Coordinates of C-alpha atoms and ligand atoms in Angstrom, one line a residue:
M1 CA 83.0 -59.5 -69.6
K2 CA 81.3 -60.8 -66.5
N3 CA 79.9 -57.0 -66.1
L4 CA 78.8 -57.0 -69.9
A5 CA 76.8 -60.1 -69.7
K6 CA 75.1 -59.1 -66.2
N7 CA 74.4 -55.6 -68.0
F8 CA 72.9 -57.9 -70.7
L9 CA 70.6 -59.9 -68.2
I10 CA 69.1 -56.4 -66.7
F11 CA 68.5 -55.0 -70.4
F12 CA 67.0 -58.2 -71.2
L13 CA 65.0 -58.1 -68.0
V14 CA 63.8 -54.5 -68.4
F15 CA 63.1 -55.4 -72.1
V16 CA 60.7 -58.4 -71.0
V17 CA 59.0 -56.0 -68.6
I18 CA 58.4 -53.1 -71.0
I19 CA 56.7 -55.6 -73.9
Y20 CA 54.7 -56.9 -71.0
A21 CA 53.5 -53.9 -69.4
F22 CA 52.7 -52.7 -73.2
S23 CA 50.7 -55.9 -73.5
F24 CA 48.7 -55.3 -70.5
F25 CA 47.7 -51.3 -71.5
T26 CA 46.4 -52.6 -75.0
N27 CA 44.7 -55.4 -73.6
K28 CA 42.9 -53.7 -70.7
G29 CA 41.5 -57.1 -69.4
Q30 CA 39.1 -60.0 -71.4
Q31 CA 39.3 -59.0 -75.0
P32 CA 36.3 -59.9 -76.8
E33 CA 35.9 -61.8 -79.8
T34 CA 36.6 -60.7 -82.8
V35 CA 34.8 -61.1 -85.7
G36 CA 35.0 -59.7 -89.6
I37 CA 32.7 -57.0 -91.0
Q38 CA 30.2 -58.8 -92.8
A39 CA 29.8 -61.0 -89.9
M40 CA 28.7 -57.8 -88.0
I41 CA 26.6 -56.6 -91.0
D42 CA 24.5 -60.1 -91.0
Q43 CA 24.2 -59.9 -87.3
I44 CA 22.7 -56.4 -87.5
N45 CA 20.0 -57.5 -90.1
Q46 CA 19.3 -60.3 -88.2
G47 CA 18.4 -57.6 -85.4
Q48 CA 21.1 -59.3 -82.7
V49 CA 22.9 -55.8 -82.1
S50 CA 21.8 -54.0 -79.6
S51 CA 24.4 -51.3 -79.6
V52 CA 28.1 -50.1 -81.4
T53 CA 30.8 -48.3 -79.8
I54 CA 33.1 -46.5 -82.2
N55 CA 36.4 -46.6 -80.7
G56 CA 38.8 -45.0 -83.5
D57 CA 39.3 -48.0 -85.7
T58 CA 37.5 -51.2 -83.1
L59 CA 33.9 -51.1 -83.2
N60 CA 32.7 -52.9 -80.0
I61 CA 29.1 -54.6 -80.6
K62 CA 26.9 -55.9 -78.1
L63 CA 24.7 -58.5 -78.7
A64 CA 21.2 -58.8 -78.0
N65 CA 22.4 -61.7 -75.6
G66 CA 24.9 -59.8 -73.9
K67 CA 28.2 -61.2 -75.7
E68 CA 30.7 -58.9 -76.8
E69 CA 32.4 -59.0 -80.2
A70 CA 35.4 -56.3 -81.6
V71 CA 35.2 -55.5 -85.2
Q72 CA 38.5 -53.6 -86.9
K73 CA 37.6 -51.3 -89.8
E74 CA 39.5 -50.0 -92.1
S75 CA 41.1 -46.7 -90.8
G76 CA 39.4 -43.4 -92.1
E77 CA 36.5 -45.4 -93.2
T78 CA 34.1 -43.8 -91.2
F79 CA 31.3 -46.2 -89.5
S80 CA 28.0 -44.7 -91.8
N81 CA 29.9 -45.4 -95.1
L82 CA 31.1 -48.6 -94.0
V83 CA 27.6 -50.4 -93.2
K84 CA 26.4 -48.6 -96.2
N85 CA 28.8 -50.4 -98.6
F86 CA 28.3 -53.6 -97.2
G87 CA 24.4 -53.2 -97.5
V88 CA 23.0 -53.2 -94.1
D89 CA 19.2 -53.0 -93.7
T90 CA 19.0 -49.4 -92.9
S91 CA 15.5 -50.1 -90.6
K92 CA 17.6 -52.5 -88.5
L93 CA 20.3 -50.6 -88.3
Q94 CA 18.3 -47.6 -86.6
K95 CA 17.5 -50.0 -83.6
V96 CA 21.1 -50.0 -82.8
D97 CA 22.5 -47.9 -80.4
V98 CA 25.7 -46.0 -82.2
Q99 CA 28.3 -44.2 -79.9
V100 CA 31.5 -42.7 -80.8
K101 CA 33.8 -42.7 -78.3
E102 CA 36.4 -40.0 -77.8
N103 CA 39.7 -41.7 -77.7
S104 CA 40.6 -41.7 -73.9
G105 CA 44.6 -39.8 -73.5
L106 CA 45.6 -43.2 -72.5
D107 CA 44.4 -44.7 -75.4
L108 CA 45.8 -42.1 -77.7
L109 CA 49.1 -42.8 -75.9
M110 CA 49.0 -46.4 -76.7
S111 CA 48.1 -46.1 -80.0
T112 CA 49.9 -43.9 -81.3
I113 CA 52.8 -42.7 -79.6
L114 CA 53.6 -46.0 -77.6
P115 CA 55.0 -47.6 -81.1
F116 CA 57.6 -44.5 -81.8
L117 CA 58.3 -44.5 -78.1
I118 CA 59.0 -48.3 -77.5
P119 CA 62.0 -48.6 -80.0
F120 CA 63.4 -44.9 -78.7
L121 CA 63.5 -46.3 -75.0
L122 CA 64.3 -49.6 -75.8
I123 CA 67.7 -47.7 -77.6
S124 CA 68.1 -45.5 -74.3
V125 CA 68.2 -48.1 -72.5
F126 CA 70.7 -50.2 -74.1
I127 CA 72.6 -47.1 -74.6
Y128 CA 72.2 -46.4 -70.9
F129 CA 73.8 -50.1 -69.6
M130 CA 76.8 -49.8 -72.6
M131 CA 77.2 -46.7 -70.6
R132 CA 77.4 -48.3 -67.3
S133 CA 79.7 -51.1 -68.5
V134 CA 82.1 -48.3 -69.2
Q135 CA 81.7 -46.4 -66.0
G136 CA 84.0 -48.4 -64.4
A137 CA 86.9 -47.7 -66.5
N138 CA 85.5 -44.0 -66.0
N139 CA 85.2 -43.8 -62.3
R140 CA 88.6 -45.3 -62.5
A141 CA 89.8 -42.3 -64.9
L142 CA 88.1 -40.0 -62.1
T143 CA 90.0 -41.2 -59.4
F144 CA 93.3 -41.4 -61.2
G145 CA 94.8 -38.3 -59.4
Q146 CA 93.0 -39.3 -56.0
S147 CA 95.7 -40.8 -53.5
Q148 CA 95.6 -44.1 -53.0
A149 CA 97.1 -43.8 -50.0
R150 CA 95.7 -46.3 -47.2
E151 CA 94.7 -45.6 -44.1
F152 CA 95.3 -47.6 -41.3
G153 CA 92.9 -45.9 -38.0
Q154 CA 93.4 -47.7 -35.0
E155 CA 90.2 -49.8 -35.2
K156 CA 91.1 -51.3 -37.8
G157 CA 93.9 -54.2 -38.1
E158 CA 96.3 -54.8 -35.4
V159 CA 97.4 -51.9 -33.4
V160 CA 101.3 -52.0 -33.6
T161 CA 103.2 -50.2 -30.5
F162 CA 106.6 -49.5 -29.5
K163 CA 106.7 -53.0 -27.6
D164 CA 106.5 -54.8 -31.3
V165 CA 109.9 -53.0 -32.2
A166 CA 112.8 -54.6 -30.5
G167 CA 116.1 -52.7 -29.9
A168 CA 116.4 -49.0 -31.9
K169 CA 116.4 -47.3 -28.5
E170 CA 118.1 -44.1 -29.8
A171 CA 115.4 -44.3 -32.7
K172 CA 112.3 -45.2 -30.5
E173 CA 113.3 -42.3 -28.2
E174 CA 113.4 -39.8 -31.2
L175 CA 110.1 -40.9 -31.7
K176 CA 108.4 -41.0 -28.6
E177 CA 109.0 -36.9 -28.7
V178 CA 106.9 -37.2 -32.0
V179 CA 104.0 -38.9 -30.3
E180 CA 104.0 -36.4 -27.7
F181 CA 103.9 -33.8 -30.0
L182 CA 100.3 -35.3 -31.7
R183 CA 99.3 -36.4 -28.2
H184 CA 99.6 -32.9 -26.4
P185 CA 100.4 -30.6 -28.8
K186 CA 99.2 -27.8 -26.9
K187 CA 102.0 -28.3 -24.2
F188 CA 104.4 -27.6 -27.0
Q189 CA 102.5 -24.7 -28.7
E190 CA 102.3 -22.8 -25.7
L191 CA 105.8 -22.6 -25.4
G192 CA 106.1 -21.7 -28.7
A193 CA 107.9 -24.6 -29.7
R194 CA 107.7 -25.6 -33.8
I195 CA 106.2 -28.9 -34.1
P196 CA 108.5 -30.9 -36.2
R197 CA 106.9 -31.3 -39.7
G198 CA 108.9 -34.1 -40.9
V199 CA 110.8 -37.0 -39.6
L200 CA 113.1 -39.0 -41.6
L201 CA 113.8 -42.6 -40.9
L202 CA 116.9 -43.9 -42.6
G203 CA 118.2 -47.4 -42.7
S204 CA 119.1 -50.1 -44.3
P205 CA 116.1 -52.5 -45.6
G206 CA 114.6 -54.6 -43.1
T207 CA 115.6 -52.8 -40.0
G208 CA 112.0 -51.7 -39.2
K209 CA 111.6 -48.2 -40.8
T210 CA 107.7 -48.8 -41.6
L211 CA 107.0 -51.1 -38.5
L212 CA 108.4 -48.3 -36.8
A213 CA 106.2 -45.4 -38.6
R214 CA 103.4 -47.5 -37.8
A215 CA 103.9 -48.2 -34.2
V216 CA 103.9 -44.2 -33.9
A217 CA 100.4 -44.3 -34.9
G218 CA 100.0 -47.0 -32.9
E219 CA 101.4 -44.8 -29.9
A220 CA 99.8 -41.9 -30.6
Q221 CA 96.3 -43.4 -31.7
V222 CA 95.8 -41.1 -34.9
P223 CA 95.1 -42.2 -38.2
F224 CA 98.0 -43.3 -39.9
F225 CA 98.0 -42.7 -44.2
H226 CA 100.2 -44.8 -45.5
M227 CA 101.9 -44.4 -49.2
S228 CA 104.7 -45.6 -50.8
G229 CA 106.8 -43.2 -53.1
S230 CA 106.2 -45.4 -56.4
E231 CA 102.6 -45.1 -55.7
F232 CA 103.0 -41.2 -56.9
V233 CA 104.3 -42.1 -60.3
E234 CA 102.3 -43.1 -63.0
M235 CA 102.9 -42.9 -66.6
F236 CA 101.0 -39.5 -67.1
V237 CA 102.8 -36.4 -65.7
G238 CA 101.1 -34.7 -63.0
V239 CA 99.1 -37.6 -61.8
G240 CA 101.8 -38.0 -58.6
A241 CA 101.3 -34.1 -57.7
S242 CA 97.5 -34.4 -57.7
R243 CA 98.1 -37.5 -55.9
V244 CA 100.1 -35.4 -53.4
R245 CA 97.5 -32.8 -53.2
D246 CA 95.0 -35.4 -52.5
L247 CA 96.5 -37.5 -50.1
F248 CA 97.4 -34.2 -48.0
K249 CA 93.8 -32.7 -47.9
R250 CA 92.7 -36.2 -46.8
A251 CA 95.6 -36.1 -44.2
K252 CA 94.4 -32.2 -43.0
K253 CA 90.8 -33.4 -42.4
S254 CA 91.7 -35.9 -40.2
A255 CA 94.3 -34.3 -38.2
P256 CA 96.1 -35.2 -36.0
C257 CA 97.1 -37.7 -38.3
I258 CA 100.7 -39.7 -39.8
I259 CA 101.3 -39.1 -43.2
F260 CA 103.8 -42.0 -43.9
I261 CA 105.5 -42.2 -47.5
D262 CA 107.7 -45.6 -47.6
E263 CA 110.4 -45.6 -49.8
I264 CA 110.7 -41.7 -50.7
D265 CA 113.7 -41.7 -52.6
A266 CA 111.3 -43.1 -55.4
V267 CA 110.0 -39.7 -55.9
G268 CA 112.9 -37.6 -53.4
R269 CA 115.8 -38.4 -55.8
K270 CA 118.1 -35.0 -56.4
R271 CA 116.4 -33.0 -58.8
G272 CA 117.5 -32.2 -62.5
A273 CA 120.0 -35.2 -62.5
G274 CA 118.5 -37.5 -65.2
L275 CA 117.4 -37.7 -68.8
G276 CA 113.6 -38.9 -69.8
G277 CA 110.2 -37.7 -69.2
S278 CA 109.7 -40.2 -66.3
H279 CA 112.1 -37.6 -64.5
D280 CA 110.0 -34.5 -64.9
E281 CA 107.1 -36.7 -63.3
R282 CA 109.2 -37.1 -60.4
E283 CA 110.3 -33.8 -60.0
Q284 CA 106.8 -32.6 -60.2
T285 CA 105.9 -34.6 -57.4
L286 CA 108.5 -34.2 -55.3
N287 CA 108.0 -30.3 -55.7
Q288 CA 104.2 -30.7 -54.9
I289 CA 105.3 -33.0 -51.9
L290 CA 107.6 -29.6 -50.8
V291 CA 104.8 -27.2 -51.6
E292 CA 102.5 -29.3 -48.9
M293 CA 104.5 -29.3 -46.4
D294 CA 105.2 -25.7 -46.6
G295 CA 102.0 -24.9 -47.1
F296 CA 101.0 -26.3 -43.7
D297 CA 99.5 -24.1 -41.0
P298 CA 101.9 -24.5 -38.0
N299 CA 99.2 -25.7 -36.2
T300 CA 98.2 -28.4 -38.3
N301 CA 98.5 -31.1 -36.3
V302 CA 100.3 -33.6 -39.2
I303 CA 103.1 -35.0 -39.5
V304 CA 104.7 -36.7 -42.3
M305 CA 107.1 -39.3 -42.1
A306 CA 109.0 -40.6 -44.7
A307 CA 111.1 -43.7 -44.8
T308 CA 114.4 -44.5 -47.0
N309 CA 117.7 -46.6 -47.3
R310 CA 119.2 -44.4 -49.5
P311 CA 119.4 -41.0 -47.8
D312 CA 122.8 -40.3 -50.3
V313 CA 120.2 -39.9 -53.4
L314 CA 117.8 -37.5 -52.0
D315 CA 117.0 -34.1 -52.8
P316 CA 118.4 -31.6 -50.4
A317 CA 115.5 -29.2 -50.6
L318 CA 113.8 -32.4 -48.8
L319 CA 116.3 -32.1 -46.1
R320 CA 116.4 -28.4 -45.2
P321 CA 114.7 -27.6 -41.7
G322 CA 110.9 -27.1 -42.2
R323 CA 110.8 -30.3 -44.2
F324 CA 112.3 -33.5 -42.9
D325 CA 114.5 -32.1 -40.3
R326 CA 114.1 -34.8 -37.9
R327 CA 116.1 -37.4 -39.0
V328 CA 116.1 -40.9 -37.3
I329 CA 118.7 -43.5 -38.0
L330 CA 118.3 -47.2 -37.8
D331 CA 121.3 -49.3 -37.4
E332 CA 121.7 -52.7 -37.9
P333 CA 120.4 -54.6 -34.9
D334 CA 123.9 -55.5 -32.6
L335 CA 123.6 -58.7 -30.7
A336 CA 121.3 -57.8 -28.1
D337 CA 119.1 -56.1 -30.2
R338 CA 119.0 -59.4 -32.4
E339 CA 118.3 -61.3 -29.2
A340 CA 115.3 -58.9 -28.2
I341 CA 114.0 -59.1 -32.1
L342 CA 114.1 -62.5 -31.9
K343 CA 112.3 -62.8 -28.6
V344 CA 109.8 -60.4 -30.0
H345 CA 108.9 -62.7 -33.1
A346 CA 109.1 -65.9 -30.8
R347 CA 106.3 -64.5 -28.5
K348 CA 103.8 -66.9 -30.8
K349 CA 105.9 -69.4 -31.2
P350 CA 106.6 -72.9 -29.0
L351 CA 110.2 -72.8 -28.3
A352 CA 111.7 -75.8 -26.7
K353 CA 113.4 -75.5 -23.2
D354 CA 116.9 -75.7 -24.4
V355 CA 116.4 -72.8 -27.1
S356 CA 118.8 -70.0 -27.0
L357 CA 117.7 -67.2 -28.4
R358 CA 121.1 -65.9 -27.6
R359 CA 123.5 -68.1 -29.7
V360 CA 121.1 -67.9 -32.5
A361 CA 122.0 -64.1 -32.3
E362 CA 125.6 -64.8 -31.7
R363 CA 125.3 -66.7 -35.2
T364 CA 123.6 -63.9 -37.0
P365 CA 125.5 -61.2 -37.0
G366 CA 124.3 -58.6 -40.1
F367 CA 120.9 -60.1 -40.0
S368 CA 118.3 -57.3 -40.2
G369 CA 115.1 -57.2 -38.5
A370 CA 113.4 -58.7 -41.2
D371 CA 115.8 -61.4 -41.9
L372 CA 115.5 -62.5 -38.3
A373 CA 111.3 -62.6 -38.7
N374 CA 111.9 -64.6 -41.7
L375 CA 114.6 -66.8 -39.7
L376 CA 112.0 -67.4 -37.1
N377 CA 109.4 -68.5 -39.7
E378 CA 111.7 -71.1 -41.7
A379 CA 112.2 -72.9 -38.1
A380 CA 108.7 -73.1 -37.7
I381 CA 107.9 -74.4 -41.2
L382 CA 111.0 -76.9 -40.9
T383 CA 109.5 -78.0 -37.8
A384 CA 105.7 -78.7 -39.4
R385 CA 107.5 -80.6 -42.1
R386 CA 109.2 -82.7 -39.9
N387 CA 106.1 -83.7 -37.7
K388 CA 107.5 -81.9 -34.8
K389 CA 105.0 -79.6 -32.0
I390 CA 108.2 -77.4 -31.1
I391 CA 111.0 -75.8 -32.3
E392 CA 114.3 -76.9 -31.5
M393 CA 118.0 -75.6 -31.6
S394 CA 118.8 -77.7 -34.9
E395 CA 115.8 -75.9 -36.8
L396 CA 117.0 -72.5 -36.0
F397 CA 120.7 -73.1 -37.1
E398 CA 119.0 -74.9 -40.1
A399 CA 116.8 -72.0 -40.3
I400 CA 119.9 -69.1 -40.1
E401 CA 121.8 -71.2 -43.2
K402 CA 118.6 -71.2 -45.4
V403 CA 118.1 -67.3 -44.6
M404 CA 121.7 -67.1 -45.0
L405 CA 123.0 -68.8 -48.2
G406 CA 119.4 -70.3 -49.7
P407 CA 117.7 -73.9 -49.2
E408 CA 120.0 -77.1 -49.7
R409 CA 120.1 -78.2 -53.0
R410 CA 121.0 -81.9 -52.4
S411 CA 119.1 -82.8 -55.3
R412 CA 121.9 -81.2 -57.4
V413 CA 124.0 -84.1 -57.8
L414 CA 127.8 -84.1 -57.9
T415 CA 129.9 -86.7 -59.7
D416 CA 132.8 -88.0 -57.6
E417 CA 135.0 -86.1 -59.3
E418 CA 133.0 -83.1 -58.6
K419 CA 132.6 -83.6 -54.9
K420 CA 136.3 -84.3 -54.6
I421 CA 137.2 -81.0 -56.3
T422 CA 134.7 -79.2 -54.1
A423 CA 135.8 -81.0 -51.0
Y424 CA 139.7 -79.7 -51.7
H425 CA 138.2 -76.2 -52.7
E426 CA 136.2 -75.4 -49.4
A427 CA 139.0 -77.3 -47.2
G428 CA 141.5 -74.7 -48.9
H429 CA 138.9 -71.6 -48.0
A430 CA 138.6 -73.1 -44.4
L431 CA 142.6 -74.4 -43.5
V432 CA 143.6 -70.8 -44.7
A433 CA 141.1 -68.8 -42.8
H434 CA 142.2 -70.9 -39.8
N435 CA 145.8 -70.5 -40.2
L436 CA 145.5 -66.9 -40.4
P437 CA 145.5 -64.8 -37.2
H438 CA 142.8 -62.0 -38.2
T439 CA 140.0 -63.9 -39.7
D440 CA 137.0 -65.0 -38.5
P441 CA 136.9 -68.6 -36.9
V442 CA 135.4 -71.3 -39.2
Q443 CA 131.4 -72.2 -38.3
K444 CA 130.9 -74.6 -40.8
I445 CA 132.0 -76.4 -44.0
S446 CA 129.8 -78.2 -46.3
I447 CA 130.2 -79.8 -49.9
I448 CA 126.3 -79.8 -50.2
A449 CA 125.0 -77.1 -52.5
R450 CA 123.3 -74.3 -51.4
G451 CA 121.9 -71.7 -53.2
Q452 CA 124.2 -70.2 -55.8
A453 CA 126.8 -72.0 -54.2
G454 CA 128.3 -75.6 -54.9
G455 CA 129.9 -76.0 -51.4
Y456 CA 130.7 -73.2 -48.6
T457 CA 132.7 -72.7 -45.9
L458 CA 131.1 -70.5 -43.2
K459 CA 133.1 -68.1 -40.9
L460 CA 131.1 -65.8 -38.0
P461 CA 132.8 -62.9 -36.1
L462 CA 132.7 -63.5 -32.5
E463 CA 131.2 -59.7 -32.3
D464 CA 129.9 -57.4 -34.1
R465 CA 132.5 -55.1 -35.8
H466 CA 132.1 -51.7 -36.9
M467 CA 135.8 -51.1 -38.3
H468 CA 138.2 -53.0 -39.8
T469 CA 142.1 -53.0 -40.2
K470 CA 144.1 -53.2 -43.6
T471 CA 145.8 -56.8 -42.3
E472 CA 141.9 -58.2 -41.7
Y473 CA 141.2 -57.3 -45.6
L474 CA 144.2 -58.7 -46.8
E475 CA 143.8 -61.8 -44.9
E476 CA 140.0 -61.9 -46.1
I477 CA 141.0 -62.0 -50.0
A478 CA 143.9 -64.5 -49.2
V479 CA 140.6 -66.9 -47.5
L480 CA 138.9 -66.0 -50.8
V481 CA 141.5 -67.1 -53.0
A482 CA 142.1 -70.4 -50.6
G483 CA 139.9 -72.4 -53.0
Y484 CA 141.6 -71.1 -56.1
V485 CA 145.3 -72.1 -54.8
T486 CA 144.4 -75.2 -53.4
E487 CA 142.6 -76.5 -56.7
K488 CA 145.9 -75.2 -58.8
E489 CA 148.3 -76.9 -56.2
T490 CA 146.5 -80.2 -55.6
F491 CA 144.9 -81.1 -59.5
G492 CA 146.9 -78.6 -61.4
D493 CA 144.1 -77.3 -63.2
V494 CA 141.3 -74.7 -62.1
T495 CA 137.6 -74.8 -62.5
T496 CA 135.2 -72.6 -62.9
G497 CA 133.9 -73.1 -59.1
A498 CA 136.0 -70.5 -58.3
T499 CA 134.7 -67.6 -60.4
S500 CA 132.5 -66.2 -57.6
D501 CA 135.7 -66.3 -55.1
L502 CA 137.7 -64.3 -57.5
R503 CA 135.2 -61.7 -58.2
R504 CA 134.5 -60.9 -54.9
A505 CA 138.3 -60.7 -54.0
T506 CA 139.0 -58.7 -56.9
R507 CA 136.2 -56.3 -55.7
L508 CA 137.5 -56.2 -52.3
A509 CA 140.6 -55.4 -53.6
R510 CA 139.9 -52.4 -55.7
K511 CA 137.9 -51.0 -52.7
L512 CA 140.9 -51.4 -50.6
V513 CA 142.6 -49.3 -53.0
T514 CA 139.8 -46.5 -54.3
D515 CA 137.9 -46.4 -51.7
F516 CA 139.5 -47.1 -48.4
G517 CA 142.6 -45.6 -49.2
M518 CA 144.5 -48.1 -48.0
S519 CA 147.3 -48.5 -50.7
E520 CA 150.7 -47.5 -50.1
N521 CA 151.9 -46.6 -53.6
L522 CA 149.1 -44.3 -54.2
G523 CA 148.5 -42.9 -51.0
P524 CA 145.4 -42.0 -48.7
R525 CA 142.8 -40.9 -51.0
T526 CA 140.2 -42.0 -53.0
F527 CA 139.2 -42.6 -56.3
G528 CA 136.3 -42.0 -58.3
E529 CA 133.3 -39.8 -57.3
K530 CA 130.2 -42.0 -56.6
E531 CA 127.4 -40.4 -58.5
E532 CA 123.8 -41.1 -58.8
M533 CA 122.5 -40.9 -62.4
I534 CA 119.8 -42.8 -64.0
F535 CA 120.3 -43.6 -67.6
L536 CA 118.2 -45.5 -69.4
G537 CA 116.8 -47.5 -66.4
R538 CA 120.1 -48.0 -65.0
E539 CA 122.2 -46.6 -62.1
I540 CA 125.7 -45.4 -63.3
H541 CA 127.7 -45.4 -60.4
E542 CA 131.2 -44.2 -60.8
Q543 CA 132.5 -40.9 -62.6
R544 CA 136.7 -41.1 -63.1
D545 CA 138.3 -38.1 -61.2
Y546 CA 141.8 -39.3 -62.1
S547 CA 144.0 -39.8 -65.4
E548 CA 144.1 -42.6 -67.4
K549 CA 147.9 -43.2 -65.8
V550 CA 146.2 -43.2 -62.1
A551 CA 144.0 -45.9 -63.7
E552 CA 146.5 -48.2 -64.4
Q553 CA 148.4 -47.5 -61.1
I554 CA 145.3 -48.7 -59.7
D555 CA 144.9 -51.6 -61.8
Q556 CA 148.4 -52.2 -60.7
E557 CA 147.8 -52.4 -57.2
I558 CA 144.6 -54.4 -57.4
S559 CA 146.8 -57.1 -59.1
S560 CA 149.4 -57.2 -56.3
F561 CA 147.0 -57.4 -53.7
I562 CA 145.6 -60.2 -55.2
N563 CA 149.0 -62.2 -55.9
N564 CA 150.1 -61.3 -52.3
A565 CA 146.9 -62.7 -51.4
V566 CA 147.8 -66.1 -53.4
K567 CA 151.1 -66.3 -52.1
K568 CA 150.1 -66.4 -48.5
A569 CA 147.1 -68.6 -49.4
R570 CA 149.8 -71.1 -51.3
E571 CA 152.5 -71.1 -48.6
I572 CA 149.7 -72.1 -46.0
V573 CA 148.2 -74.8 -48.1
E574 CA 151.8 -76.0 -49.1
K575 CA 152.2 -76.3 -45.1
Q576 CA 149.1 -77.8 -44.2
K577 CA 149.0 -80.6 -46.8
A578 CA 148.8 -83.6 -44.4
K579 CA 145.9 -81.9 -42.4
M580 CA 143.9 -81.0 -46.0
E581 CA 143.7 -84.6 -47.1
E582 CA 142.4 -85.3 -43.1
V583 CA 139.5 -82.6 -43.3
V584 CA 139.0 -83.8 -47.5
A585 CA 138.2 -87.2 -45.9
A586 CA 136.0 -86.1 -43.5
L587 CA 134.2 -83.7 -45.7
M588 CA 133.6 -86.5 -48.9
Q589 CA 132.7 -88.9 -46.0
K590 CA 130.3 -86.5 -44.1
E591 CA 129.7 -84.0 -46.4
T592 CA 129.7 -81.0 -44.0
L593 CA 131.6 -80.3 -41.2
E594 CA 131.0 -78.6 -37.6
K595 CA 133.3 -76.0 -36.3
E596 CA 133.7 -78.7 -33.7
E597 CA 134.7 -81.3 -36.3
F598 CA 136.8 -79.2 -38.0
E599 CA 138.7 -78.2 -35.1
E600 CA 139.4 -81.7 -33.9
I601 CA 141.2 -82.2 -36.9
V602 CA 143.0 -78.7 -37.0
G603 CA 143.2 -77.9 -33.6
K604 CA 142.0 -74.5 -31.9
K605 CA 142.3 -71.4 -34.0
I606 CA 145.6 -69.3 -33.4
G607 CA 145.2 -65.7 -32.6
K608 CA 142.7 -63.1 -32.8
N609 CA 139.3 -64.3 -33.2
D610 CA 137.7 -61.8 -35.4
G611 CA 137.6 -59.9 -39.1
P612 CA 135.6 -58.4 -41.4
G613 CA 131.6 -58.9 -40.6
I614 CA 130.5 -62.2 -42.0
E615 CA 132.2 -64.2 -44.7
I616 CA 130.5 -66.4 -46.8
A617 CA 132.9 -68.4 -49.3
G618 CA 131.0 -70.2 -51.3
V619 CA 133.0 -72.6 -54.5
Ligands
ADP701 P1 112.0 -51.6 -43.5 O1 113.4 -50.6 -42.9 O2 112.6 -52.0 -45.1 O3 110.4 -50.9 -44.0 P2 110.3 -53.4 -42.0 O4 109.7 -52.1 -41.1 O5 109.3 -53.3 -43.3 O6 111.8 -52.4 -43.1 O7 110.5 -54.9 -41.5 C1 110.4 -55.8 -42.1 C2 109.9 -57.0 -40.9 O8 111.1 -57.1 -39.9 C3 108.7 -56.3 -39.9 O9 107.7 -56.4 -40.2 C4 109.3 -57.2 -38.7 O10 108.6 -58.1 -38.5 C5 110.7 -57.2 -38.8 N1 111.5 -56.2 -37.6 C6 112.3 -55.4 -38.1 N2 112.6 -54.9 -37.4 C7 112.3 -55.3 -36.6 C8 112.5 -54.6 -34.8 N3 113.1 -53.7 -34.8 N4 111.7 -55.7 -33.9 C9 111.0 -56.1 -34.4 N5 110.3 -56.8 -35.7 C10 111.2 -55.7 -36.7
MG702 MG1 109.9 -50.4 -45.6
ZN703 ZN1 135.4 -70.6 -53.2

């Protein structure tokens, strides 16, 4: 709209200029006074006229006193005829110097061509500007097939180096080699070594894949073409492939360089697995990537990096040698890594002297790099909101919970009845967790709503664990159903508050049976093939590889796991009735209990102090 107005203005200005120029040409300076034919005849008869110049249909008259006049005659009528008809005095006329002036080229143009030309010109100008206003769209259409990769040269933006990536030692080690390739390709070529073409970064979201790719470019000091897999996919078939071609062309021109395709699973899914048109487009795009990667001259110093968190869905063709044959795995950060990541992100933040990032790291198992960066940011925001100048431990701890569970929702007012139910429910989770030997110690109990949960009990493992036993899982299920059991035991009724607990318990029980092969009755086998399929935008996961009869047995097993857990939880809840009342009273009064306050009531936790990862049991 704005463009159109602007174009219209320009059009208008051009119009004015043309009109002005036109009038300028025709005027040619001072215009003599125009008089009528009869007046001219009278002047001739009186002998006042010294000369008449016939200029087309205009008669320019020069008077004896030096004055000039102009007379318009009828076109086609000759001067002599005209004066005769008006009855001029012939003797007087003879004294007048009559000249016929040949129309000059310019005059001819003015008088004959221009009147036709002007509208034509105006129309062309108008059309030109109309075209211009749609040109923007045209331009876009023309560049549609070009890649929109962003290029990060080393001068633009801030350079990321390996120093900015904490932890991930193995990954960095692998990638240092890539940096070497980019920096000193000769060294490797002389030995006949084939420079790797593709490096695939694998890791869950937020583990620093994108960051690491940029760091490689920063270390090698080469251009970095960044494009996301989804950017290849457009509505029209063939666009993605054309973009791929364009991207590789650009990259080859500025070799040595890195092409980084983020979230490659958007285009690199297994081919031929889906239905519908969008899939054809993806396949073509993927094919083009494969073709381009194969088409590289071995000495072209372009390395293609790609990142995904779904290696399982990638097309096998992407993974064969000569393509993404190097795989770099980014694990979830462990305790030391978490501390290091926190340190990197705390560099520009003022921390109080007593802040121990180690303790923050201890409290954040399962956090990814992105979560940790977010945590420090939240802590800084909290500090600013409290008008403090330095970030202290309390803000950091609060930020942990905020990142983990969402913001506190103090505005959600519970009635006294609801509060009481929530307190019993959470106390149930906490007490059962406390009294089972293989669960994680309780860190915090709260009946303040947070995120989705009405209240929560936070348990944290003491160390990072990668393996878990069946016993741990069974105890975990008992903790999950403990809220439900307590409500039932105390009030003889249950609320909707236990819904998500029960869903999680059921899901975990199903996993034990179908994925982990931990059911005695069904034996050590898994059930269901996890198959990726896109159907109407939804991923259908499971493919049954077992019979109806077995399905029934699986259901029975799940139910028996849950029932046993309920039985176990009920035993503890019944035995701990007195403690339960104390915890509930404390919760009703303070709303949150920290680990120390909780242990003051129930004593130190017995048994082994770790369990299956971080578990939060919401109401
Ligand atoms: P993804 O693996 O999903 O691509 P990113 O690379 O985008 O993750 O990471 C998101 C953010 O998390 C980064 O911008 C960075 O701030 C932080 N981050 C992740 N891993 C690390 C790490 N190892 N060291 C420092 N910061 C990290
Ligand atoms: Mg990423
Ligand atoms: Zn619960």
